[in-house]
PDB file of C-alpha atoms in Angstrom:
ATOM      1  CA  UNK A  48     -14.490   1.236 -10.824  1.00 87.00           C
ATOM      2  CA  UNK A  49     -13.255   2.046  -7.154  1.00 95.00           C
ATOM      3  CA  UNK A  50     -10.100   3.736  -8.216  1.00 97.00           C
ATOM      4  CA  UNK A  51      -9.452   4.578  -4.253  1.00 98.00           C
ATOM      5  CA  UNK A  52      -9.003   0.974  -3.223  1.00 98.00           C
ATOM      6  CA  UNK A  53      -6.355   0.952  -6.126  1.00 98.00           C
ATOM      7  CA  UNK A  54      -4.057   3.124  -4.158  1.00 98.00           C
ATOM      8  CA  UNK A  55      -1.484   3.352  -2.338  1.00 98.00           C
ATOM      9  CA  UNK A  56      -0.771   6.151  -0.532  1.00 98.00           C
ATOM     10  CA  UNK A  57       3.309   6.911  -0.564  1.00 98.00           C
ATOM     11  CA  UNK A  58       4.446   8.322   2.741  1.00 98.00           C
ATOM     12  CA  UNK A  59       7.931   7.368   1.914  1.00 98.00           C
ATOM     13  CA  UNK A  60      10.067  10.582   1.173  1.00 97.00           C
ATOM     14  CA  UNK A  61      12.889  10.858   3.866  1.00 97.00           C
ATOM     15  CA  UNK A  62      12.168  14.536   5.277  1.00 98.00           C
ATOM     16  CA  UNK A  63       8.315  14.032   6.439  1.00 98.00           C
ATOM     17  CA  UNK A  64       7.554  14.602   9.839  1.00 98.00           C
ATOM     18  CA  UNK A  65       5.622  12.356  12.581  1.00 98.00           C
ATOM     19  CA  UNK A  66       2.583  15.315  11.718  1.00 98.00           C
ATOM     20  CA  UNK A  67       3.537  14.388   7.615  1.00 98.00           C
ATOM     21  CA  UNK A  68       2.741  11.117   8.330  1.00 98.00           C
ATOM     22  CA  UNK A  69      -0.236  11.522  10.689  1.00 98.00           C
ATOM     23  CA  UNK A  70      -2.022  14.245   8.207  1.00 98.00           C
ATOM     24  CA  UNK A  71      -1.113  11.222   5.845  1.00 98.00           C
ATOM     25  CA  UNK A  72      -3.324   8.551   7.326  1.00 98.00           C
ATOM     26  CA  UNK A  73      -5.979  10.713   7.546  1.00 98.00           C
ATOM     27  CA  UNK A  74      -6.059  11.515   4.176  1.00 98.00           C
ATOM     28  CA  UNK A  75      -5.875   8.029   3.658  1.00 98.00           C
ATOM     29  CA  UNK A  76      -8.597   7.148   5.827  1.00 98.00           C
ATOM     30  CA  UNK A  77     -10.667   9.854   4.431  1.00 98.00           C
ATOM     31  CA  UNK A  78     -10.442   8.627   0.984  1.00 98.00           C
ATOM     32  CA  UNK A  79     -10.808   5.297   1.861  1.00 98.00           C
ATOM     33  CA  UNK A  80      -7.507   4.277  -0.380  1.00 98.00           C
ATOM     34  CA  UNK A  81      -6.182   0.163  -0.424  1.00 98.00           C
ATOM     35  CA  UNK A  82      -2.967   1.754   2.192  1.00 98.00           C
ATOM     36  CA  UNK A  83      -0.673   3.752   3.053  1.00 98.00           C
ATOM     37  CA  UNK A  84       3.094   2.915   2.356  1.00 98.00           C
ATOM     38  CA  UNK A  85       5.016   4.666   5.043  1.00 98.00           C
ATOM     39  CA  UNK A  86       8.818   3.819   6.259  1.00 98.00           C
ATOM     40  CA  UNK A  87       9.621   0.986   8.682  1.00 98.00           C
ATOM     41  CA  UNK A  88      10.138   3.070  11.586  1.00 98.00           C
ATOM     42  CA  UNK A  89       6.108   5.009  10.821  1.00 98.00           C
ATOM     43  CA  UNK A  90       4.439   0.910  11.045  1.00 98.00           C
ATOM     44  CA  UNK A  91       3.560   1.752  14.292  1.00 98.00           C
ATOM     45  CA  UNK A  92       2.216   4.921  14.173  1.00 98.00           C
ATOM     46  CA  UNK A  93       0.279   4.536  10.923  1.00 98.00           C
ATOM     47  CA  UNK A  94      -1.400   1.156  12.556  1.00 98.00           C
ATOM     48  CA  UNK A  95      -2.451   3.145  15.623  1.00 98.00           C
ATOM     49  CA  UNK A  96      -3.745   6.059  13.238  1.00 98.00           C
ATOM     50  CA  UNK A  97      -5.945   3.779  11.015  1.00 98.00           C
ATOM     51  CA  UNK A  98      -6.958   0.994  12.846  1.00 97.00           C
ATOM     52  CA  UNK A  99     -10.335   0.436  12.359  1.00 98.00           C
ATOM     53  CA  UNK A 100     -11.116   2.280   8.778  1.00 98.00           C
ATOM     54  CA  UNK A 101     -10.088  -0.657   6.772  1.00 98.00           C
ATOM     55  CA  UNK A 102      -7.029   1.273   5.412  1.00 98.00           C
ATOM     56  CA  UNK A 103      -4.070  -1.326   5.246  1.00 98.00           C
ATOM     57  CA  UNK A 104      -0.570  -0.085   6.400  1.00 98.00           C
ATOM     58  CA  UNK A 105       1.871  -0.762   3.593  1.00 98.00           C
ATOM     59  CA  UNK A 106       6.135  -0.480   4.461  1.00 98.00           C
ATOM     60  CA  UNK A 107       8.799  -1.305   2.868  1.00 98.00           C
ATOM     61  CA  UNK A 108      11.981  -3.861   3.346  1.00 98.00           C
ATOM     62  CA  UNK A 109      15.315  -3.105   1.905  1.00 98.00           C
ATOM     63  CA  UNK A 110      14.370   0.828   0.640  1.00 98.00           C
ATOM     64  CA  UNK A 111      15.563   2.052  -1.817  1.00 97.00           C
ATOM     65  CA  UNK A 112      18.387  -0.041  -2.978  1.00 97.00           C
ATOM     66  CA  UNK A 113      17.397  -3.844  -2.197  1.00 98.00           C
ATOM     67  CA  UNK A 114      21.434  -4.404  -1.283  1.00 97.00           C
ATOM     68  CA  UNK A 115      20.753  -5.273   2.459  1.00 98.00           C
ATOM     69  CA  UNK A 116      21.752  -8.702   3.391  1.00 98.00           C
ATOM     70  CA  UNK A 117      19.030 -11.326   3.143  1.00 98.00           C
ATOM     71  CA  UNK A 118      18.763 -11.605   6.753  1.00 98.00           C
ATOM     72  CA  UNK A 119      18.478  -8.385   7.193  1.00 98.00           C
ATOM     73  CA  UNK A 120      15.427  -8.146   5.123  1.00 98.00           C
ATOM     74  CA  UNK A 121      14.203 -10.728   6.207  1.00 98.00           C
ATOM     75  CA  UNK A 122      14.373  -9.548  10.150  1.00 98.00           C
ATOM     76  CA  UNK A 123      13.084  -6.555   8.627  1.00 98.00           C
ATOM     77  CA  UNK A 124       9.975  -7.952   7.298  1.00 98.00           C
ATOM     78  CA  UNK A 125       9.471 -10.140  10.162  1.00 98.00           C
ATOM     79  CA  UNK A 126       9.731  -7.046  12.783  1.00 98.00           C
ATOM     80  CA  UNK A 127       7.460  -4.959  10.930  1.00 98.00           C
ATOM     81  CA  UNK A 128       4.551  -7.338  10.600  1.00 98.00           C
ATOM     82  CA  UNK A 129       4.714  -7.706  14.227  1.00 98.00           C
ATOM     83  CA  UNK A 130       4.534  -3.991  14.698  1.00 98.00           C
ATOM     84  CA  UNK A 131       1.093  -4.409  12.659  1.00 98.00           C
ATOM     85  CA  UNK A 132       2.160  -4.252   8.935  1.00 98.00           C
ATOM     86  CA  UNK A 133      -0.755  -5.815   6.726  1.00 98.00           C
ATOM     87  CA  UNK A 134       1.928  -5.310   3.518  1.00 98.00           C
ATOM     88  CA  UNK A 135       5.321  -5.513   2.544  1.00 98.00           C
ATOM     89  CA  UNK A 136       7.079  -3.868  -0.656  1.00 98.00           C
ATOM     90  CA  UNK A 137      10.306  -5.362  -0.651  1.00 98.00           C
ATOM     91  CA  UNK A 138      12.940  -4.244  -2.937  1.00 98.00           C
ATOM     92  CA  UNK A 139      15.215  -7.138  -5.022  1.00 98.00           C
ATOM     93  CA  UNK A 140      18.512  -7.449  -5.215  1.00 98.00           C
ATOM     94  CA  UNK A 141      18.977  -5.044  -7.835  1.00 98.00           C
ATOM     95  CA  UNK A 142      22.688  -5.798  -9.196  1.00 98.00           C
ATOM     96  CA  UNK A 143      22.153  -8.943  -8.322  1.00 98.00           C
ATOM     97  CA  UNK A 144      19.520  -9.752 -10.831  1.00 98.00           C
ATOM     98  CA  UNK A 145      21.889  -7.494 -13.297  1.00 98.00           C
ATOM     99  CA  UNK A 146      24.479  -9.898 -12.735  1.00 98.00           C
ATOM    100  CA  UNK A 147      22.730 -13.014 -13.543  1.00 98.00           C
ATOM    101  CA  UNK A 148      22.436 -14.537 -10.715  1.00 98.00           C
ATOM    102  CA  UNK A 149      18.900 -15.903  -9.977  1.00 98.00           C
ATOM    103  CA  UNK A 150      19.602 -18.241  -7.339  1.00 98.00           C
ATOM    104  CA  UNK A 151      20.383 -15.321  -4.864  1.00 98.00           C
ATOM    105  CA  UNK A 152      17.431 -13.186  -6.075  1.00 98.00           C
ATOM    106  CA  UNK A 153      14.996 -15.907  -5.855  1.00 98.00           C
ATOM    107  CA  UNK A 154      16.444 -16.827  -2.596  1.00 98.00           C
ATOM    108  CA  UNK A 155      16.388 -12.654  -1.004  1.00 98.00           C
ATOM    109  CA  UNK A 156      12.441 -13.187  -2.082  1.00 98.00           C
ATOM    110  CA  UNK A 157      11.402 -15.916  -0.542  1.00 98.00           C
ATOM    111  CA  UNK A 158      13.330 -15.295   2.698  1.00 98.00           C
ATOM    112  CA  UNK A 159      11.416 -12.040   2.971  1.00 98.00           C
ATOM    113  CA  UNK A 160       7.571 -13.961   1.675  1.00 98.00           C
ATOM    114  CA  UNK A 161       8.578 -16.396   4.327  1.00 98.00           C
ATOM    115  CA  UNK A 162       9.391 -13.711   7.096  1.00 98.00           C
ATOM    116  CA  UNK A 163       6.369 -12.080   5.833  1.00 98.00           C
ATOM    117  CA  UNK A 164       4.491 -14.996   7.316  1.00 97.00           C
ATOM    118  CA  UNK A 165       1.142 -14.696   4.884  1.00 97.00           C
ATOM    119  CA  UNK A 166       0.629 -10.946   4.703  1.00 98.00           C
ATOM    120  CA  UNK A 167       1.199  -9.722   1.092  1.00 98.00           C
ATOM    121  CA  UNK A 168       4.902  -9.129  -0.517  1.00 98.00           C
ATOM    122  CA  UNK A 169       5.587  -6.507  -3.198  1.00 98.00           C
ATOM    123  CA  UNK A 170       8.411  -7.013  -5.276  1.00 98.00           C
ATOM    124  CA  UNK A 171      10.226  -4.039  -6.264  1.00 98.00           C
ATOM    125  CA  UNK A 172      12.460  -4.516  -9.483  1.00 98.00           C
ATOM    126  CA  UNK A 173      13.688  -0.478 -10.415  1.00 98.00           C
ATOM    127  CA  UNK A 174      13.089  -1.126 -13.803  1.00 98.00           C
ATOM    128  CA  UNK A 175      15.370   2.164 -14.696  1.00 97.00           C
ATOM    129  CA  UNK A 176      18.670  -0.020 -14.456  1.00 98.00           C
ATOM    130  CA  UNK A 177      17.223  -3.331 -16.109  1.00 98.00           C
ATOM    131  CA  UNK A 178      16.990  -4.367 -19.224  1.00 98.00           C
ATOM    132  CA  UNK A 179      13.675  -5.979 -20.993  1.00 98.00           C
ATOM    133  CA  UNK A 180      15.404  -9.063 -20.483  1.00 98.00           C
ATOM    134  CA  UNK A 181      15.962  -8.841 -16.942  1.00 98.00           C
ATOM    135  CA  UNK A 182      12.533  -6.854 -15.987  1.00 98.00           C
ATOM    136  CA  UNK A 183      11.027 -10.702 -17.226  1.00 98.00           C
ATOM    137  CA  UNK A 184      13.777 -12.608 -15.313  1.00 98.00           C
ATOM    138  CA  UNK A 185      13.038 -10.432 -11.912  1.00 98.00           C
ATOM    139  CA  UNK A 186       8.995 -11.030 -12.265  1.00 98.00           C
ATOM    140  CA  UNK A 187       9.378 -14.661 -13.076  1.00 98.00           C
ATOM    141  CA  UNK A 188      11.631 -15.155  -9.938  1.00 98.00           C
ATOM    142  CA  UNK A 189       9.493 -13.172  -7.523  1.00 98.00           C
ATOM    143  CA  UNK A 190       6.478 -15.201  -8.262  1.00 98.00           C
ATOM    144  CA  UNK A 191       8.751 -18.564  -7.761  1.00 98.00           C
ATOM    145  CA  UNK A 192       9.746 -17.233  -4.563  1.00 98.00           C
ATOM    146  CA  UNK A 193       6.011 -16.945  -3.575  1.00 98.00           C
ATOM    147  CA  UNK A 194       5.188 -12.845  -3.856  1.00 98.00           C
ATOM    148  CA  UNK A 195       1.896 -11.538  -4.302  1.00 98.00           C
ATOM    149  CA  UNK A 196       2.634  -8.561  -6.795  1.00 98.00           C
ATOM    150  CA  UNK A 197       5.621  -7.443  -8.891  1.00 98.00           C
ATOM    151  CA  UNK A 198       5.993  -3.336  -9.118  1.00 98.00           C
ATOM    152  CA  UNK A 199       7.683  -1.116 -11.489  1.00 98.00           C
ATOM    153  CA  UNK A 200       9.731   1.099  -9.005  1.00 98.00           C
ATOM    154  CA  UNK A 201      10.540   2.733  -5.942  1.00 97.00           C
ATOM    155  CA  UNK A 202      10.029   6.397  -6.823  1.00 93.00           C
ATOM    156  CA  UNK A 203      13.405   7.121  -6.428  1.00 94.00           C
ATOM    157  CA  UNK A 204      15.243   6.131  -9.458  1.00 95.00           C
ATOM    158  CA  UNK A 205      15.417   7.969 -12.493  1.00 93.00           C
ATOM    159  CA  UNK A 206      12.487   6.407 -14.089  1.00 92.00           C
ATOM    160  CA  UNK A 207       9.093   5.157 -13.032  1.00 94.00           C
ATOM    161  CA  UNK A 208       6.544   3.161 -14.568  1.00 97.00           C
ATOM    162  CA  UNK A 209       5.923   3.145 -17.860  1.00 98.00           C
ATOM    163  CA  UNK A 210       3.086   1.817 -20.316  1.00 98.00           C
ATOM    164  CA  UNK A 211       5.399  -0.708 -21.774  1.00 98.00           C
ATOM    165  CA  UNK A 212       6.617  -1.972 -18.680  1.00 98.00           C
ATOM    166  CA  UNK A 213       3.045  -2.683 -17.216  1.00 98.00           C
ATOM    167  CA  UNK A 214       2.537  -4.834 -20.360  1.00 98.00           C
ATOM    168  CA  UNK A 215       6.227  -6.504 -20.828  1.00 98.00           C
ATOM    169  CA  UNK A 216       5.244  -7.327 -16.284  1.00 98.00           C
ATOM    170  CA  UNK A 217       1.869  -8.257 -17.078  1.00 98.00           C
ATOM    171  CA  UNK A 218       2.643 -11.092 -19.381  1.00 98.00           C
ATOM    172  CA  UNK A 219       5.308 -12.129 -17.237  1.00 98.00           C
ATOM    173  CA  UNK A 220       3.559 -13.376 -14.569  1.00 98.00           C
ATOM    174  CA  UNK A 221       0.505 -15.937 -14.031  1.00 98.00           C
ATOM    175  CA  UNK A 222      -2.883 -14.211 -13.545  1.00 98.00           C
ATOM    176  CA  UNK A 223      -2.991 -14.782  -9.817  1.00 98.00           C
ATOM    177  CA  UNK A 224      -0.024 -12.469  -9.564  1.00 98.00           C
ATOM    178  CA  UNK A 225      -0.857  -8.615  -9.704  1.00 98.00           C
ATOM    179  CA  UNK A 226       1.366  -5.501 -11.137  1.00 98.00           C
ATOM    180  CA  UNK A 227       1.801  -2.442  -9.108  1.00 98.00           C
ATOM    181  CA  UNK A 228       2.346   0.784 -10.925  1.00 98.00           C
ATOM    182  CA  UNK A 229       4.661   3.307  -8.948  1.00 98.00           C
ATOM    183  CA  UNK A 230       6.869   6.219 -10.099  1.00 96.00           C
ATOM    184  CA  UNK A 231       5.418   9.669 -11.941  1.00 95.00           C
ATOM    185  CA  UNK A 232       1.563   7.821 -11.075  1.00 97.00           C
ATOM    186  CA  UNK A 233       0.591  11.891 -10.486  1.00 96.00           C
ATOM    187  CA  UNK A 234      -2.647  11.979 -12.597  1.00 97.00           C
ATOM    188  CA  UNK A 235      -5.867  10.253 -13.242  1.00 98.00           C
ATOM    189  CA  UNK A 236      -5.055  10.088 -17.297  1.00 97.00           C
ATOM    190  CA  UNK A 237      -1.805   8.083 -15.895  1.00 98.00           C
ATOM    191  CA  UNK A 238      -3.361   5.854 -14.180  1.00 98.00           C
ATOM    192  CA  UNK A 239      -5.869   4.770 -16.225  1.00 98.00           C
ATOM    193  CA  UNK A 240      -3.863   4.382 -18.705  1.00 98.00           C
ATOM    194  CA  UNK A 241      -1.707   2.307 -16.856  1.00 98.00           C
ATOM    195  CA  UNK A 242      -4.359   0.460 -15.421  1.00 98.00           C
ATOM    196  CA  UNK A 243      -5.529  -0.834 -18.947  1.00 98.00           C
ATOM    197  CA  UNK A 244      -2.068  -2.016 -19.744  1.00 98.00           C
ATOM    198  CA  UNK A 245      -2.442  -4.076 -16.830  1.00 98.00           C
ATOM    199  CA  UNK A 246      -1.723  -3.209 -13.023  1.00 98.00           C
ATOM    200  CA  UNK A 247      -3.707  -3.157 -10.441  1.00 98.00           C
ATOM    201  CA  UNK A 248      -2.941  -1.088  -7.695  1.00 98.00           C
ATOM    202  CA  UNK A 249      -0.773   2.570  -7.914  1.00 98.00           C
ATOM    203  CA  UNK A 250       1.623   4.211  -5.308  1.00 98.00           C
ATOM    204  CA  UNK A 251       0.678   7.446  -5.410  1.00 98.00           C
ATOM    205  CA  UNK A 252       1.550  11.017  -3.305  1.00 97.00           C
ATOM    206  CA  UNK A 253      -1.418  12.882  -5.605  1.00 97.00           C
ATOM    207  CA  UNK A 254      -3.979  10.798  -4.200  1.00 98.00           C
ATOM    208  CA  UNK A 255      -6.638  13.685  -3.684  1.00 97.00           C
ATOM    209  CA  UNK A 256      -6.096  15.303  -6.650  1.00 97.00           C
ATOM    210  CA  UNK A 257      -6.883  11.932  -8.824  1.00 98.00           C
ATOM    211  CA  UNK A 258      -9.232  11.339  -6.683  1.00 98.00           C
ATOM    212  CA  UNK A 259     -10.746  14.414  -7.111  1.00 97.00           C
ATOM    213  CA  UNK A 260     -10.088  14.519 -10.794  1.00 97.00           C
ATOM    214  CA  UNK A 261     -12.151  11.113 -11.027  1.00 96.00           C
ATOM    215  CA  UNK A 262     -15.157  12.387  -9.093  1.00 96.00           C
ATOM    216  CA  UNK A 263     -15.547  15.368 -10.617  1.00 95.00           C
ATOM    217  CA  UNK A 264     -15.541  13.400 -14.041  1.00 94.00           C
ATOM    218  CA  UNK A 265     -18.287  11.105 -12.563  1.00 91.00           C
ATOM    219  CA  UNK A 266     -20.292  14.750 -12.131  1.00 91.00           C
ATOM    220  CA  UNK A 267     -19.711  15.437 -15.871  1.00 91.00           C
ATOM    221  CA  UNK A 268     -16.800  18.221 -15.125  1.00 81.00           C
ATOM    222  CA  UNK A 269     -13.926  18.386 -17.501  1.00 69.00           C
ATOM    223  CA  UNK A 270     -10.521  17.550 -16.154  1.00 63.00           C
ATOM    224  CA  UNK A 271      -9.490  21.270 -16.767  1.00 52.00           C
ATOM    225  CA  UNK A 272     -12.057  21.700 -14.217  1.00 44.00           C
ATOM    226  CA  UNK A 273     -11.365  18.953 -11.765  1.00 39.00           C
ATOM    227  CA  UNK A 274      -7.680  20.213 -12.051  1.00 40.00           C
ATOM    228  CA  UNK A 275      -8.373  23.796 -10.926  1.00 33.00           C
ATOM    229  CA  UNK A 276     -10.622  22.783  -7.964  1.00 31.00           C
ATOM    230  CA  UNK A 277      -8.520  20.123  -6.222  1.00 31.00           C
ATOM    231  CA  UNK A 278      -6.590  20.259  -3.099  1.00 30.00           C
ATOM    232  CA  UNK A 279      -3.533  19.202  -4.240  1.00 28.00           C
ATOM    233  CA  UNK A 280      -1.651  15.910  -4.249  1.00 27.00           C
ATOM    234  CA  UNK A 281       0.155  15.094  -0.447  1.00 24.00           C
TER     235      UNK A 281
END
């Protein structure tokens, strides 16, 4: 099991530097992860920083809320892939989606998937304010509107992604579409644990410290072990 190329490596939280982001990527490109996720305006600076190690650069469209105007995402998404973004975690239209009204949440997806023009489109649903009901609703729409994954959270809500969630998202989608884990993802036991239930790839900000946790396992150390010889989660 690679457990690296499941990861995403969060570079999202609104008081890291240009150096933040740069000691980022080379963490990421160190540990060989899936990609980094780093803010719209960091595209460009985390494509010139990994090009080459087959790291992905990850950004989102609509952070944290999902209340932007369509177009606006859309424009979004369009501008970022040009500035080299390989991946797009957009979030939905939150109260939209509370509010019944699919036609405008499956319409804010696909306008972004379209913008996105092939690269692959994260849907973000902040399961914290949804019910089981809607959670369902939100996955089935993003994979009408053409998106490639549907994920738990955005990190900054009060909840992130739970066991039951992964499952109740897992059978709410066809097989070809893939469940991202993100939220409180700060161990190896998490993520394992999560991955069984069903997703496939993790935003993370402890990426060395499961990654170090799941190495030192491989060597027959106990996660006590592992835990007190790590560097630390970025």
């Amino acid at each position: 099991m690679n457990i690296a190329k499941m990861i995403d490596h969060s570079l999202l939280r609104p008081e890291l530097t240009t150096g933040d982001v740069r000691h980022g990527c080379e963490i990421a490109a160190r540990r060989q992860v899936a990609s980094v996720c780093v803010r719209p305006s960091d595209v460009a600076l985390a494509t010139a920083a990994l090009t080459g190690t087959g790291v992905l650069v990850g950004t989102v469209v609509g952070f944290p809320h999902g209340d932007t105007l369509t177009s606006v995402k859309a424009g979004e998404a369009r501008q970022l892939v040009e500035a080299g973004a390989d991946e797009i975690d957009m979030v939905l239209h939150i109260g939209r989606l509370r509010s019944g009204d699919t036609a405008y949440v499956h319409d804010d997806i696909a306008a972004v998937v379209a913008a996105a023009a092939g690269r692959v489109v994260k849907v973000i649903l902040e399961n914290a304010y949804l019910s089981d009901e809607q959670k369902v609703a939100g996955c089935r729409l993003a994979e009408e509107a053409g998106a490639h994954f549907v994920k738990t959270s955005t990190g900054f809500a009060p909840g992130g992604a739970t066991l039951a969630d992964i499952r109740l998202m897992r059978a709410a989608v066809s097989p070809h579409v893939e469940v991202k884990a993100a939220g409180g993802v700060r161990s190896l036991d998490t993520l394992l644990a999560l991955h069984d239930a069903g997703a496939t790839r993790f935003g993370a900000t402890a990426t060395e410290a499961i990654l170090d946790d799941f190495a030192a396992r491989a060597r027959g150390e106990s996660p006590a072990a592992a835990t007190a010889t790590d560097g630390g989660g970025y």
